[in-house]
Amino acid sequence: MIDLTVYNPRQHQQYSVAQLASIARDESGRWHSLNATQAPTHADTFTLIPHRPSAEVAVECDGVDWLETFAAVPRGTRLELVDHLHLLVDDTHIEIADRELESTDGRPLIALAAREHRSNRNSQQGGPASATLGRWFEALGALHRWSANRAEFFDDAARFVVDPVGLDGAMVLRKDGDTWHIVASHLPHPEFGVSFHSLLVEQVASAGHTMFHTGHGAGTSLVLAPIHDDQHQVTGMVYGYRATHDQNGRRGIRYMEAQLVELLAQSVGAGLQRLAMEAEAARARVTYEHAFAPAIAAQVELDTATLAGREQEVTVLFADLRGFAALCQQLSTPDTYVLLNEVMDALTTAVMQHGGTLIDYYGDGLAAMWNAPLEQSHHPLLACQAALDMQQALPAVSERWQQVLTAPLQLGIGLHTGTAQVGNIGSSVRLKYGPRGATVNLASRLEQATKLLGSPVVATREVVQRLAGQLLDYRLCQAELPGIESSIDVFAISPPTSDQRVLDAISHYEDALTQFEAGDLDRAKELLQDLPDLANLPRQFLIDQVDNEHHRRLGRRAGDDRDTKTRSTILLSMK
């Protein structure tokens, strides 16, 4: 196996090749590994021609220096790869090494173990100076304050091996399948080496523990410390080296230095696990915040058991944009989606500001609920306040789009409080937390009923009886809804007001409704005709019901007392 390494300020990559291969420089100055037949003929290239007993390197590049001999290498030269070549072209170091032939001075790597440390520490020629120890301990303390950014994390680890540990160069490697990649390096003196010994890396990865060269021999000394994941599998390595040179006569790696590098690798492994946990927590937080208000999302993140399925009283809200089909015909497709996004932003903001849980978006509307996953004592009030905020936010959207809209946007909202089955029916990646059951169906039917009633926000008695007078509510009618077994009282919800005209109009409507339900159709019609057009009162809706009841009475046969009483319950057909 031959290692081919490229190092410059823009890149640090190593390729292991066993056949004819090239590296070529592109216009940006980066070098790429190619099959030799793919290399452009006009590009600067180095081509490896493997054969035994020694391979050759074909140089097709100008300005190349051979660092071992300090000689220039002309374009077209073929260099014999006895075991190792280190070339320099401009600011790029190119190192080519036949690892099977490369000498390590016959020195084996020594496993770092406590018993070896105890038996060998007396043979060491003195320990590090107190100033050196001080720098080491200071740097060790910094391990716990590393950046949460993974790239900076690896860069810091590589720098630590050089300063303060005191080696000449360092790399952090990560394993991807069967391939090792350089993810960070710190090489103050790249002339001493820019590559890692791939065979020794595999040896240490198989052993699973730190190994290093001691002080015997004059060659480059290595220390390799594996990085383990939470399953104790080797996923990376901290690789440091010390070269023998004029600026440093020290040989080999001292035990304490090897221990520091091992501690560094352990810290990198722990840091990677911490980063993975933080990333997972961030993904979960984003998932929760898509569905829940921030305060609820924070609580759910602390205790995911709150998402477990259970039976719970909830207030459910359905909101739907009126006339969306006509809007689609008016607007271009891009404009339709931009407008719809603005509307959904306004509705979602109202839900979140009042502590709601977003169930889902559907077509031109959304569904939300309160009192799950966390309990909220005033959930009917919170839901109604969100509904009114939705209504108040819509005029601003209409105003921004007034040049293309033929009429202001309108919204229908239905609310009901009742028991439902709540829980997450999605996954850990795509949360879909929501309610199931009759409560949901009733809230949805109420939202559809707003089209017939002409009132934008309607709710059931179960909602309004929990508002404690904080909002304005009044009964619209008693109605039968499709799919709902029993008739229900339908109420309108409005912001509180002190406007006496509005309060009088509501009282006027309630009197008319009472007369209608009592069977006095003429008096009901008279009251409705005098009713001012205020507070979104469904005046015309009740007039139509009075007229329908008149026609029903006129259609009765003489003497037919089967249905002499006025139908006080109004059938709200959604057809």
PDB file of N, CA and C in Angstrom, residues 180-263:
ATOM      1  N   TRP A 180      -9.422   6.104   6.250  1.00  0.00           N
ATOM      2  CA  TRP A 180      -9.088   7.097   7.261  1.00  0.00           C
ATOM      3  C   TRP A 180      -8.914   8.452   6.587  1.00  0.00           C
ATOM      4  N   HIS A 181      -9.499   9.483   7.189  1.00  0.00           N
ATOM      5  CA  HIS A 181      -9.422  10.837   6.648  1.00  0.00           C
ATOM      6  C   HIS A 181      -8.795  11.771   7.674  1.00  0.00           C
ATOM      7  N   ILE A 182      -8.034  12.741   7.178  1.00  0.00           N
ATOM      8  CA  ILE A 182      -7.485  13.787   8.036  1.00  0.00           C
ATOM      9  C   ILE A 182      -8.555  14.860   8.200  1.00  0.00           C
ATOM     10  N   VAL A 183      -9.025  15.078   9.422  1.00  0.00           N
ATOM     11  CA  VAL A 183     -10.052  16.093   9.651  1.00  0.00           C
ATOM     12  C   VAL A 183      -9.465  17.362  10.264  1.00  0.00           C
ATOM     13  N   ALA A 184      -8.252  17.276  10.794  1.00  0.00           N
ATOM     14  CA  ALA A 184      -7.578  18.460  11.325  1.00  0.00           C
ATOM     15  C   ALA A 184      -6.102  18.143  11.450  1.00  0.00           C
ATOM     16  N   SER A 185      -5.284  19.179  11.351  1.00  0.00           N
ATOM     17  CA  SER A 185      -3.840  18.979  11.526  1.00  0.00           C
ATOM     18  C   SER A 185      -3.213  20.277  11.995  1.00  0.00           C
ATOM     19  N   HIS A 186      -2.094  20.130  12.662  1.00  0.00           N
ATOM     20  CA  HIS A 186      -1.291  21.282  13.072  1.00  0.00           C
ATOM     21  C   HIS A 186       0.155  20.905  12.816  1.00  0.00           C
ATOM     22  N   LEU A 187       0.730  21.483  11.756  1.00  0.00           N
ATOM     23  CA  LEU A 187       2.074  21.116  11.302  1.00  0.00           C
ATOM     24  C   LEU A 187       2.913  22.385  11.166  1.00  0.00           C
ATOM     25  N   PRO A 188       3.481  22.873  12.266  1.00  0.00           N
ATOM     26  CA  PRO A 188       4.314  24.077  12.179  1.00  0.00           C
ATOM     27  C   PRO A 188       5.520  23.890  11.268  1.00  0.00           C
ATOM     28  N   HIS A 189       6.003  22.653  11.142  1.00  0.00           N
ATOM     29  CA  HIS A 189       7.163  22.351  10.298  1.00  0.00           C
ATOM     30  C   HIS A 189       6.791  21.223   9.334  1.00  0.00           C
ATOM     31  N   PRO A 190       6.059  21.528   8.272  1.00  0.00           N
ATOM     32  CA  PRO A 190       5.628  20.462   7.362  1.00  0.00           C
ATOM     33  C   PRO A 190       6.784  19.744   6.689  1.00  0.00           C
ATOM     34  N   GLU A 191       7.968  20.368   6.696  1.00  0.00           N
ATOM     35  CA  GLU A 191       9.118  19.691   6.105  1.00  0.00           C
ATOM     36  C   GLU A 191       9.488  18.434   6.884  1.00  0.00           C
ATOM     37  N   PHE A 192       9.045  18.316   8.134  1.00  0.00           N
ATOM     38  CA  PHE A 192       9.313  17.112   8.922  1.00  0.00           C
ATOM     39  C   PHE A 192       8.334  15.981   8.598  1.00  0.00           C
ATOM     40  N   GLY A 193       7.282  16.285   7.864  1.00  0.00           N
ATOM     41  CA  GLY A 193       6.326  15.248   7.495  1.00  0.00           C
ATOM     42  C   GLY A 193       4.900  15.753   7.505  1.00  0.00           C
ATOM     43  N   VAL A 194       4.111  15.295   6.518  1.00  0.00           N
ATOM     44  CA  VAL A 194       2.710  15.727   6.424  1.00  0.00           C
ATOM     45  C   VAL A 194       1.756  14.543   6.333  1.00  0.00           C
ATOM     46  N   SER A 195       2.290  13.310   6.405  1.00  0.00           N
ATOM     47  CA  SER A 195       1.439  12.132   6.216  1.00  0.00           C
ATOM     48  C   SER A 195       1.351  11.317   7.498  1.00  0.00           C
ATOM     49  N   PHE A 196       0.374  10.421   7.534  1.00  0.00           N
ATOM     50  CA  PHE A 196       0.285   9.451   8.626  1.00  0.00           C
ATOM     51  C   PHE A 196       0.578   8.063   8.070  1.00  0.00           C
ATOM     52  N   HIS A 197       1.113   7.217   8.906  1.00  0.00           N
ATOM     53  CA  HIS A 197       1.501   5.862   8.520  1.00  0.00           C
ATOM     54  C   HIS A 197       0.249   4.988   8.579  1.00  0.00           C
ATOM     55  N   SER A 198      -0.342   4.699   7.415  1.00  0.00           N
ATOM     56  CA  SER A 198      -1.644   4.030   7.381  1.00  0.00           C
ATOM     57  C   SER A 198      -1.596   2.627   7.980  1.00  0.00           C
ATOM     58  N   LEU A 199      -0.479   1.906   7.797  1.00  0.00           N
ATOM     59  CA  LEU A 199      -0.396   0.552   8.355  1.00  0.00           C
ATOM     60  C   LEU A 199      -0.340   0.586   9.882  1.00  0.00           C
ATOM     61  N   LEU A 200       0.397   1.558  10.431  1.00  0.00           N
ATOM     62  CA  LEU A 200       0.455   1.670  11.886  1.00  0.00           C
ATOM     63  C   LEU A 200      -0.882   2.140  12.461  1.00  0.00           C
ATOM     64  N   VAL A 201      -1.570   2.992  11.725  1.00  0.00           N
ATOM     65  CA  VAL A 201      -2.903   3.420  12.168  1.00  0.00           C
ATOM     66  C   VAL A 201      -3.827   2.217  12.276  1.00  0.00           C
ATOM     67  N   GLU A 202      -3.791   1.344  11.280  1.00  0.00           N
ATOM     68  CA  GLU A 202      -4.630   0.141  11.328  1.00  0.00           C
ATOM     69  C   GLU A 202      -4.212  -0.773  12.483  1.00  0.00           C
ATOM     70  N   GLN A 203      -2.898  -0.846  12.729  1.00  0.00           N
ATOM     71  CA  GLN A 203      -2.412  -1.682  13.836  1.00  0.00           C
ATOM     72  C   GLN A 203      -2.960  -1.185  15.170  1.00  0.00           C
ATOM     73  N   VAL A 204      -2.891   0.118  15.397  1.00  0.00           N
ATOM     74  CA  VAL A 204      -3.364   0.675  16.665  1.00  0.00           C
ATOM     75  C   VAL A 204      -4.884   0.586  16.758  1.00  0.00           C
ATOM     76  N   ALA A 205      -5.575   0.778  15.639  1.00  0.00           N
ATOM     77  CA  ALA A 205      -7.038   0.665  15.653  1.00  0.00           C
ATOM     78  C   ALA A 205      -7.456  -0.746  16.030  1.00  0.00           C
ATOM     79  N   SER A 206      -6.728  -1.740  15.533  1.00  0.00           N
ATOM     80  CA  SER A 206      -7.048  -3.128  15.878  1.00  0.00           C
ATOM     81  C   SER A 206      -6.757  -3.409  17.346  1.00  0.00           C
ATOM     82  N   ALA A 207      -5.649  -2.839  17.857  1.00  0.00           N
ATOM     83  CA  ALA A 207      -5.300  -3.050  19.262  1.00  0.00           C
ATOM     84  C   ALA A 207      -6.275  -2.331  20.192  1.00  0.00           C
ATOM     85  N   GLY A 208      -6.730  -1.160  19.758  1.00  0.00           N
ATOM     86  CA  GLY A 208      -7.718  -0.428  20.540  1.00  0.00           C
ATOM     87  C   GLY A 208      -7.157   0.381  21.683  1.00  0.00           C
ATOM     88  N   HIS A 209      -5.805   0.528  21.760  1.00  0.00           N
ATOM     89  CA  HIS A 209      -5.230   1.325  22.837  1.00  0.00           C
ATOM     90  C   HIS A 209      -4.033   2.113  22.307  1.00  0.00           C
ATOM     91  N   THR A 210      -3.574   3.053  23.101  1.00  0.00           N
ATOM     92  CA  THR A 210      -2.501   3.956  22.696  1.00  0.00           C
ATOM     93  C   THR A 210      -1.177   3.209  22.551  1.00  0.00           C
ATOM     94  N   MET A 211      -0.441   3.556  21.483  1.00  0.00           N
ATOM     95  CA  MET A 211       0.883   2.978  21.248  1.00  0.00           C
ATOM     96  C   MET A 211       1.814   4.101  20.813  1.00  0.00           C
ATOM     97  N   PHE A 212       3.140   3.906  21.090  1.00  0.00           N
ATOM     98  CA  PHE A 212       4.079   4.985  20.791  1.00  0.00           C
ATOM     99  C   PHE A 212       5.492   4.430  20.679  1.00  0.00           C
ATOM    100  N   HIS A 213       6.388   5.273  20.133  1.00  0.00           N
ATOM    101  CA  HIS A 213       7.811   4.957  20.050  1.00  0.00           C
ATOM    102  C   HIS A 213       8.526   5.564  21.252  1.00  0.00           C
ATOM    103  N   THR A 214       9.344   4.776  21.885  1.00  0.00           N
ATOM    104  CA  THR A 214      10.141   5.285  23.002  1.00  0.00           C
ATOM    105  C   THR A 214      11.397   5.968  22.464  1.00  0.00           C
ATOM    106  N   GLY A 215      12.327   6.298  23.329  1.00  0.00           N
ATOM    107  CA  GLY A 215      13.459   7.141  22.968  1.00  0.00           C
ATOM    108  C   GLY A 215      14.593   6.464  22.257  1.00  0.00           C
ATOM    109  N   HIS A 216      14.462   5.206  21.869  1.00  0.00           N
ATOM    110  CA  HIS A 216      15.554   4.528  21.179  1.00  0.00           C
ATOM    111  C   HIS A 216      15.429   4.760  19.678  1.00  0.00           C
ATOM    112  N   GLY A 217      16.558   4.979  19.001  1.00  0.00           N
ATOM    113  CA  GLY A 217      16.553   5.177  17.563  1.00  0.00           C
ATOM    114  C   GLY A 217      16.517   6.645  17.208  1.00  0.00           C
ATOM    115  N   ALA A 218      16.973   6.944  15.973  1.00  0.00           N
ATOM    116  CA  ALA A 218      17.132   8.333  15.554  1.00  0.00           C
ATOM    117  C   ALA A 218      16.043   8.798  14.609  1.00  0.00           C
ATOM    118  N   GLY A 219      15.112   7.934  14.224  1.00  0.00           N
ATOM    119  CA  GLY A 219      14.086   8.316  13.264  1.00  0.00           C
ATOM    120  C   GLY A 219      12.936   9.066  13.905  1.00  0.00           C
ATOM    121  N   THR A 220      11.930   9.336  13.085  1.00  0.00           N
ATOM    122  CA  THR A 220      10.721  10.000  13.578  1.00  0.00           C
ATOM    123  C   THR A 220       9.982   9.078  14.539  1.00  0.00           C
ATOM    124  N   SER A 221       9.565   9.619  15.665  1.00  0.00           N
ATOM    125  CA  SER A 221       8.838   8.849  16.675  1.00  0.00           C
ATOM    126  C   SER A 221       7.366   9.231  16.632  1.00  0.00           C
ATOM    127  N   LEU A 222       6.518   8.242  16.813  1.00  0.00           N
ATOM    128  CA  LEU A 222       5.071   8.433  16.698  1.00  0.00           C
ATOM    129  C   LEU A 222       4.374   8.098  18.007  1.00  0.00           C
ATOM    130  N   VAL A 223       3.227   8.728  18.198  1.00  0.00           N
ATOM    131  CA  VAL A 223       2.288   8.329  19.239  1.00  0.00           C
ATOM    132  C   VAL A 223       0.910   8.329  18.594  1.00  0.00           C
ATOM    133  N   LEU A 224       0.186   7.225  18.770  1.00  0.00           N
ATOM    134  CA  LEU A 224      -1.131   7.059  18.169  1.00  0.00           C
ATOM    135  C   LEU A 224      -2.115   6.679  19.275  1.00  0.00           C
ATOM    136  N   ALA A 225      -3.130   7.514  19.468  1.00  0.00           N
ATOM    137  CA  ALA A 225      -4.121   7.275  20.521  1.00  0.00           C
ATOM    138  C   ALA A 225      -5.501   7.172  19.884  1.00  0.00           C
ATOM    139  N   PRO A 226      -6.142   6.012  19.992  1.00  0.00           N
ATOM    140  CA  PRO A 226      -7.450   5.843  19.355  1.00  0.00           C
ATOM    141  C   PRO A 226      -8.546   6.642  20.053  1.00  0.00           C
ATOM    142  N   ILE A 227      -9.513   7.064  19.261  1.00  0.00           N
ATOM    143  CA  ILE A 227     -10.714   7.746  19.750  1.00  0.00           C
ATOM    144  C   ILE A 227     -11.857   6.743  19.698  1.00  0.00           C
ATOM    145  N   HIS A 228     -12.543   6.556  20.815  1.00  0.00           N
ATOM    146  CA  HIS A 228     -13.627   5.578  20.889  1.00  0.00           C
ATOM    147  C   HIS A 228     -14.979   6.277  20.955  1.00  0.00           C
ATOM    148  N   ASP A 229     -16.000   5.604  20.401  1.00  0.00           N
ATOM    149  CA  ASP A 229     -17.360   6.111  20.548  1.00  0.00           C
ATOM    150  C   ASP A 229     -17.997   5.519  21.803  1.00  0.00           C
ATOM    151  N   ASP A 230     -19.282   5.769  21.998  1.00  0.00           N
ATOM    152  CA  ASP A 230     -19.930   5.293  23.221  1.00  0.00           C
ATOM    153  C   ASP A 230     -20.124   3.784  23.235  1.00  0.00           C
ATOM    154  N   GLN A 231     -19.864   3.123  22.088  1.00  0.00           N
ATOM    155  CA  GLN A 231     -19.920   1.664  22.028  1.00  0.00           C
ATOM    156  C   GLN A 231     -18.528   1.054  22.103  1.00  0.00           C
ATOM    157  N   HIS A 232     -17.526   1.887  22.433  1.00  0.00           N
ATOM    158  CA  HIS A 232     -16.124   1.462  22.571  1.00  0.00           C
ATOM    159  C   HIS A 232     -15.520   1.019  21.237  1.00  0.00           C
ATOM    160  N   GLN A 233     -16.099   1.489  20.138  1.00  0.00           N
ATOM    161  CA  GLN A 233     -15.534   1.218  18.825  1.00  0.00           C
ATOM    162  C   GLN A 233     -14.581   2.349  18.448  1.00  0.00           C
ATOM    163  N   VAL A 234     -13.475   1.996  17.767  1.00  0.00           N
ATOM    164  CA  VAL A 234     -12.510   3.006  17.341  1.00  0.00           C
ATOM    165  C   VAL A 234     -13.072   3.740  16.131  1.00  0.00           C
ATOM    166  N   THR A 235     -13.286   5.034  16.272  1.00  0.00           N
ATOM    167  CA  THR A 235     -13.846   5.844  15.189  1.00  0.00           C
ATOM    168  C   THR A 235     -12.881   6.921  14.715  1.00  0.00           C
ATOM    169  N   GLY A 236     -11.760   7.079  15.410  1.00  0.00           N
ATOM    170  CA  GLY A 236     -10.808   8.102  15.019  1.00  0.00           C
ATOM    171  C   GLY A 236      -9.495   7.892  15.738  1.00  0.00           C
ATOM    172  N   MET A 237      -8.566   8.831  15.522  1.00  0.00           N
ATOM    173  CA  MET A 237      -7.254   8.681  16.147  1.00  0.00           C
ATOM    174  C   MET A 237      -6.582  10.046  16.240  1.00  0.00           C
ATOM    175  N   VAL A 238      -5.876  10.243  17.353  1.00  0.00           N
ATOM    176  CA  VAL A 238      -4.976  11.387  17.483  1.00  0.00           C
ATOM    177  C   VAL A 238      -3.576  10.878  17.164  1.00  0.00           C
ATOM    178  N   TYR A 239      -2.937  11.500  16.186  1.00  0.00           N
ATOM    179  CA  TYR A 239      -1.669  11.022  15.631  1.00  0.00           C
ATOM    180  C   TYR A 239      -0.647  12.146  15.781  1.00  0.00           C
ATOM    181  N   GLY A 240       0.398  11.907  16.589  1.00  0.00           N
ATOM    182  CA  GLY A 240       1.437  12.904  16.765  1.00  0.00           C
ATOM    183  C   GLY A 240       2.808  12.341  16.438  1.00  0.00           C
ATOM    184  N   TYR A 241       3.728  13.227  16.067  1.00  0.00           N
ATOM    185  CA  TYR A 241       5.085  12.750  15.768  1.00  0.00           C
ATOM    186  C   TYR A 241       6.120  13.747  16.276  1.00  0.00           C
ATOM    187  N   ARG A 242       7.302  13.199  16.531  1.00  0.00           N
ATOM    188  CA  ARG A 242       8.470  14.008  16.880  1.00  0.00           C
ATOM    189  C   ARG A 242       9.606  13.591  15.961  1.00  0.00           C
ATOM    190  N   ALA A 243      10.175  14.557  15.264  1.00  0.00           N
ATOM    191  CA  ALA A 243      11.291  14.290  14.356  1.00  0.00           C
ATOM    192  C   ALA A 243      12.605  14.704  15.020  1.00  0.00           C
ATOM    193  N   THR A 244      13.669  14.031  14.644  1.00  0.00           N
ATOM    194  CA  THR A 244      14.996  14.417  15.128  1.00  0.00           C
ATOM    195  C   THR A 244      15.535  15.505  14.208  1.00  0.00           C
ATOM    196  N   HIS A 245      15.831  16.670  14.771  1.00  0.00           N
ATOM    197  CA  HIS A 245      16.299  17.790  13.950  1.00  0.00           C
ATOM    198  C   HIS A 245      17.118  18.728  14.825  1.00  0.00           C
ATOM    199  N   ASP A 246      17.733  19.721  14.182  1.00  0.00           N
ATOM    200  CA  ASP A 246      18.668  20.601  14.885  1.00  0.00           C
ATOM    201  C   ASP A 246      18.002  21.386  16.013  1.00  0.00           C
ATOM    202  N   GLN A 247      16.702  21.713  15.842  1.00  0.00           N
ATOM    203  CA  GLN A 247      16.032  22.544  16.834  1.00  0.00           C
ATOM    204  C   GLN A 247      15.568  21.750  18.060  1.00  0.00           C
ATOM    205  N   ASN A 248      15.614  20.431  17.967  1.00  0.00           N
ATOM    206  CA  ASN A 248      15.144  19.609  19.085  1.00  0.00           C
ATOM    207  C   ASN A 248      15.895  18.286  19.058  1.00  0.00           C
ATOM    208  N   GLY A 249      16.771  18.097  20.015  1.00  0.00           N
ATOM    209  CA  GLY A 249      17.547  16.871  20.065  1.00  0.00           C
ATOM    210  C   GLY A 249      16.855  15.743  20.798  1.00  0.00           C
ATOM    211  N   ARG A 250      15.659  16.009  21.313  1.00  0.00           N
ATOM    212  CA  ARG A 250      14.951  14.974  22.065  1.00  0.00           C
ATOM    213  C   ARG A 250      14.533  13.849  21.127  1.00  0.00           C
ATOM    214  N   ARG A 251      14.683  12.624  21.600  1.00  0.00           N
ATOM    215  CA  ARG A 251      14.304  11.457  20.807  1.00  0.00           C
ATOM    216  C   ARG A 251      13.145  10.729  21.477  1.00  0.00           C
ATOM    217  N   GLY A 252      12.307  10.165  20.647  1.00  0.00           N
ATOM    218  CA  GLY A 252      11.225   9.346  21.160  1.00  0.00           C
ATOM    219  C   GLY A 252      10.131  10.155  21.831  1.00  0.00           C
ATOM    220  N   ILE A 253       9.130   9.424  22.306  1.00  0.00           N
ATOM    221  CA  ILE A 253       7.987  10.002  23.013  1.00  0.00           C
ATOM    222  C   ILE A 253       8.073   9.553  24.472  1.00  0.00           C
ATOM    223  N   ARG A 254       8.023  10.485  25.398  1.00  0.00           N
ATOM    224  CA  ARG A 254       8.054  10.130  26.808  1.00  0.00           C
ATOM    225  C   ARG A 254       6.700   9.563  27.241  1.00  0.00           C
ATOM    226  N   TYR A 255       6.743   8.761  28.289  1.00  0.00           N
ATOM    227  CA  TYR A 255       5.510   8.137  28.772  1.00  0.00           C
ATOM    228  C   TYR A 255       4.460   9.179  29.130  1.00  0.00           C
ATOM    229  N   MET A 256       4.885  10.242  29.819  1.00  0.00           N
ATOM    230  CA  MET A 256       3.900  11.239  30.228  1.00  0.00           C
ATOM    231  C   MET A 256       3.315  11.948  29.008  1.00  0.00           C
ATOM    232  N   GLU A 257       4.143  12.150  27.975  1.00  0.00           N
ATOM    233  CA  GLU A 257       3.625  12.751  26.746  1.00  0.00           C
ATOM    234  C   GLU A 257       2.595  11.832  26.093  1.00  0.00           C
ATOM    235  N   ALA A 258       2.923  10.534  26.061  1.00  0.00           N
ATOM    236  CA  ALA A 258       1.976   9.577  25.491  1.00  0.00           C
ATOM    237  C   ALA A 258       0.682   9.542  26.294  1.00  0.00           C
ATOM    238  N   GLN A 259       0.805   9.644  27.618  1.00  0.00           N
ATOM    239  CA  GLN A 259      -0.395   9.656  28.452  1.00  0.00           C
ATOM    240  C   GLN A 259      -1.242  10.895  28.193  1.00  0.00           C
ATOM    241  N   LEU A 260      -0.583  12.026  27.976  1.00  0.00           N
ATOM    242  CA  LEU A 260      -1.330  13.245  27.681  1.00  0.00           C
ATOM    243  C   LEU A 260      -2.069  13.127  26.351  1.00  0.00           C
ATOM    244  N   VAL A 261      -1.412  12.547  25.358  1.00  0.00           N
ATOM    245  CA  VAL A 261      -2.076  12.365  24.063  1.00  0.00           C
ATOM    246  C   VAL A 261      -3.246  11.397  24.209  1.00  0.00           C
ATOM    247  N   GLU A 262      -3.055  10.351  25.030  1.00  0.00           N
ATOM    248  CA  GLU A 262      -4.158   9.425  25.271  1.00  0.00           C
ATOM    249  C   GLU A 262      -5.320  10.143  25.956  1.00  0.00           C
ATOM    250  N   LEU A 263      -5.002  10.967  26.949  1.00  0.00           N
ATOM    251  CA  LEU A 263      -6.048  11.732  27.627  1.00  0.00           C
ATOM    252  C   LEU A 263      -6.749  12.661  26.643  1.00  0.00           C
TER     253      LEU A 263
END
